[in-house]
Amino acid sequence: MMYFNSPNIVYGEEALDFLDQIAGNKCFIVTDKNIQDLGYLKILTDKLEKSGKSYKIFNEVKPDPKEEIVLKSKESCLSYEPDLIIALGGGSVIDTAKGTWAMYEFPEFGIDDLHIFNNKLYELGRKAKLIVIPTTSGTGADATYAAIISRDNNGVWQKLIQAHRGLVPVFSILDPIFPSGMPANLTVNTGLDALCHAMECLIANGRNEFSNTLATKAIQLVFKYLPIAYKDGKNMEARNYLHQAATMAGLAFGNANVHIGHTTGHCLGAVFEKTHGRTVAVMLKYVTQFCLNNPDKDDPTTRIYANLAKQLGWAKWEDNDKKAADIVINKLEELYKIVGFSDTIQDLGISKEDLEKNLNTLVTLCFQDASGSMSPRLPSKADFENIYRYAYEGKDIDF
Ligand SMILES: [Fe+2]
């Protein structure tokens, strides 16, 4: 038995108008102060007012949402008794809203109850529907059933990855008006995060026919439209397709998983306090090369990437798999150059000494990261260390 989980998706310019049609009059809005300052919240509240809906705003979400904030949002939501919960923001806002929704429906639940075996979570939606409106084009959190919530564990911030299929939002509204306000560097970092989701899940152990199709299309769209949005942030065609690509990639990896690109990138970000999109995008080429070098002749990675190159017209159908798969690496390098992105750890502003000093911690964290086990080629401790060392220098992986 296999599953494919997805929200209902409303997309394209003026997708926000869908709010006129949806039943429900009391909206609990989860967002953050930055979204408010950018004027995005006003776009939403104007729309709700025109639709005759009332609302209450919870704007206290911060990056990497902490358990206390999610619980505060829950209490605020419980006191308002909405029939719609609307998340307006990036991944942190969306994750906070997922937790709030589950605990509003089941007030007896705490964060620890939001786990994969709690089948009560299939009943979400009886009190309120969760509507997610992403403002960036990258995380794909609008399409997944995971919520990452941080907990203070004796002075160390532990990231809890809470997940259940019931946590998939009911609606995802993809209106390009929101990402069109992103500056070029955020456009690139979030767009490359989406690319990493798609590139990784294409070969991850959870891959399936649905995820393969969506990931391939997402890769095609990012390659075509990220350079355009990077140069001209107001190009609405590019914004529209990139926004869709991020959700396609979210659907793909949400149903297939990512692997050691996110493992190594995520751990690098945690240790050196660098943003998620940047670190995973730095690691992508190196982990792809590592997987392509798999000595196991039955491993399908080379064939999969060769097919990708052929499907996207980068290679000829008669090319051998090795040649075609190598073109994927060349295309990645080309794209990074066009959008001004450097894929070395040293260009993240980390010194060689600092990397070496923290290598042990990094590798320990990598082995604790669940997505690492989804890699078609599992790195040893020495492999992880060397992947980081090569990524530091920008050297092609030759092992
Ligand atoms: Fe990501």
CSV table of N, CA, C and O in Angstrom, one decimal, residues 159 265-274 279 362 365:
chain,number,residue,atom,x,y,z
A,159,LYS,N,15.5,20.2,17.5
A,159,LYS,CA,14.5,20.4,16.5
A,159,LYS,C,13.6,19.1,16.4
A,159,LYS,O,14.1,18.0,16.1
A,265,GLY,N,23.4,19.7,4.7
A,265,GLY,CA,23.1,21.1,4.7
A,265,GLY,C,22.5,21.6,6.0
A,265,GLY,O,22.8,22.6,6.6
A,266,HIS,N,21.5,20.8,6.5
A,266,HIS,CA,20.8,21.1,7.7
A,266,HIS,C,21.8,21.1,8.9
A,266,HIS,O,21.7,22.0,9.7
A,267,CYS,N,22.7,20.1,8.9
A,267,CYS,CA,23.6,20.1,10.1
A,267,CYS,C,24.6,21.3,10.0
A,267,CYS,O,24.9,21.9,11.0
A,268,LEU,N,25.0,21.6,8.8
A,268,LEU,CA,25.9,22.7,8.6
A,268,LEU,C,25.3,24.0,9.1
A,268,LEU,O,25.9,24.8,9.8
A,269,GLY,N,24.0,24.2,8.7
A,269,GLY,CA,23.2,25.3,9.1
A,269,GLY,C,23.1,25.4,10.6
A,269,GLY,O,23.1,26.5,11.2
A,270,ALA,N,22.8,24.3,11.2
A,270,ALA,CA,22.6,24.3,12.7
A,270,ALA,C,23.9,24.6,13.5
A,270,ALA,O,23.9,25.4,14.4
A,271,VAL,N,25.0,24.1,13.0
A,271,VAL,CA,26.3,24.3,13.7
A,271,VAL,C,26.8,25.7,13.5
A,271,VAL,O,27.3,26.4,14.4
A,272,PHE,N,26.7,26.2,12.3
A,272,PHE,CA,27.3,27.5,11.9
A,272,PHE,C,26.2,28.7,11.8
A,272,PHE,O,26.6,29.8,11.3
A,273,GLU,N,25.0,28.3,12.1
A,273,GLU,CA,23.9,29.3,12.1
A,273,GLU,C,23.8,30.0,10.7
A,273,GLU,O,23.9,31.2,10.6
A,274,LYS,N,23.6,29.2,9.7
A,274,LYS,CA,23.4,29.6,8.3
A,274,LYS,C,22.0,29.2,7.9
A,274,LYS,O,21.5,28.2,8.3
A,279,THR,N,22.5,26.5,2.8
A,279,THR,CA,23.4,25.4,3.1
A,279,THR,C,23.0,24.2,2.3
A,279,THR,O,23.9,23.4,1.8
A,362,LEU,N,29.5,17.8,13.4
A,362,LEU,CA,28.7,17.8,12.2
A,362,LEU,C,28.4,16.3,11.8
A,362,LEU,O,27.2,16.0,11.5
A,365,LEU,N,25.9,14.8,14.1
A,365,LEU,CA,24.5,15.2,13.9
A,365,LEU,C,24.0,14.6,12.6
A,365,LEU,O,22.8,14.3,12.5
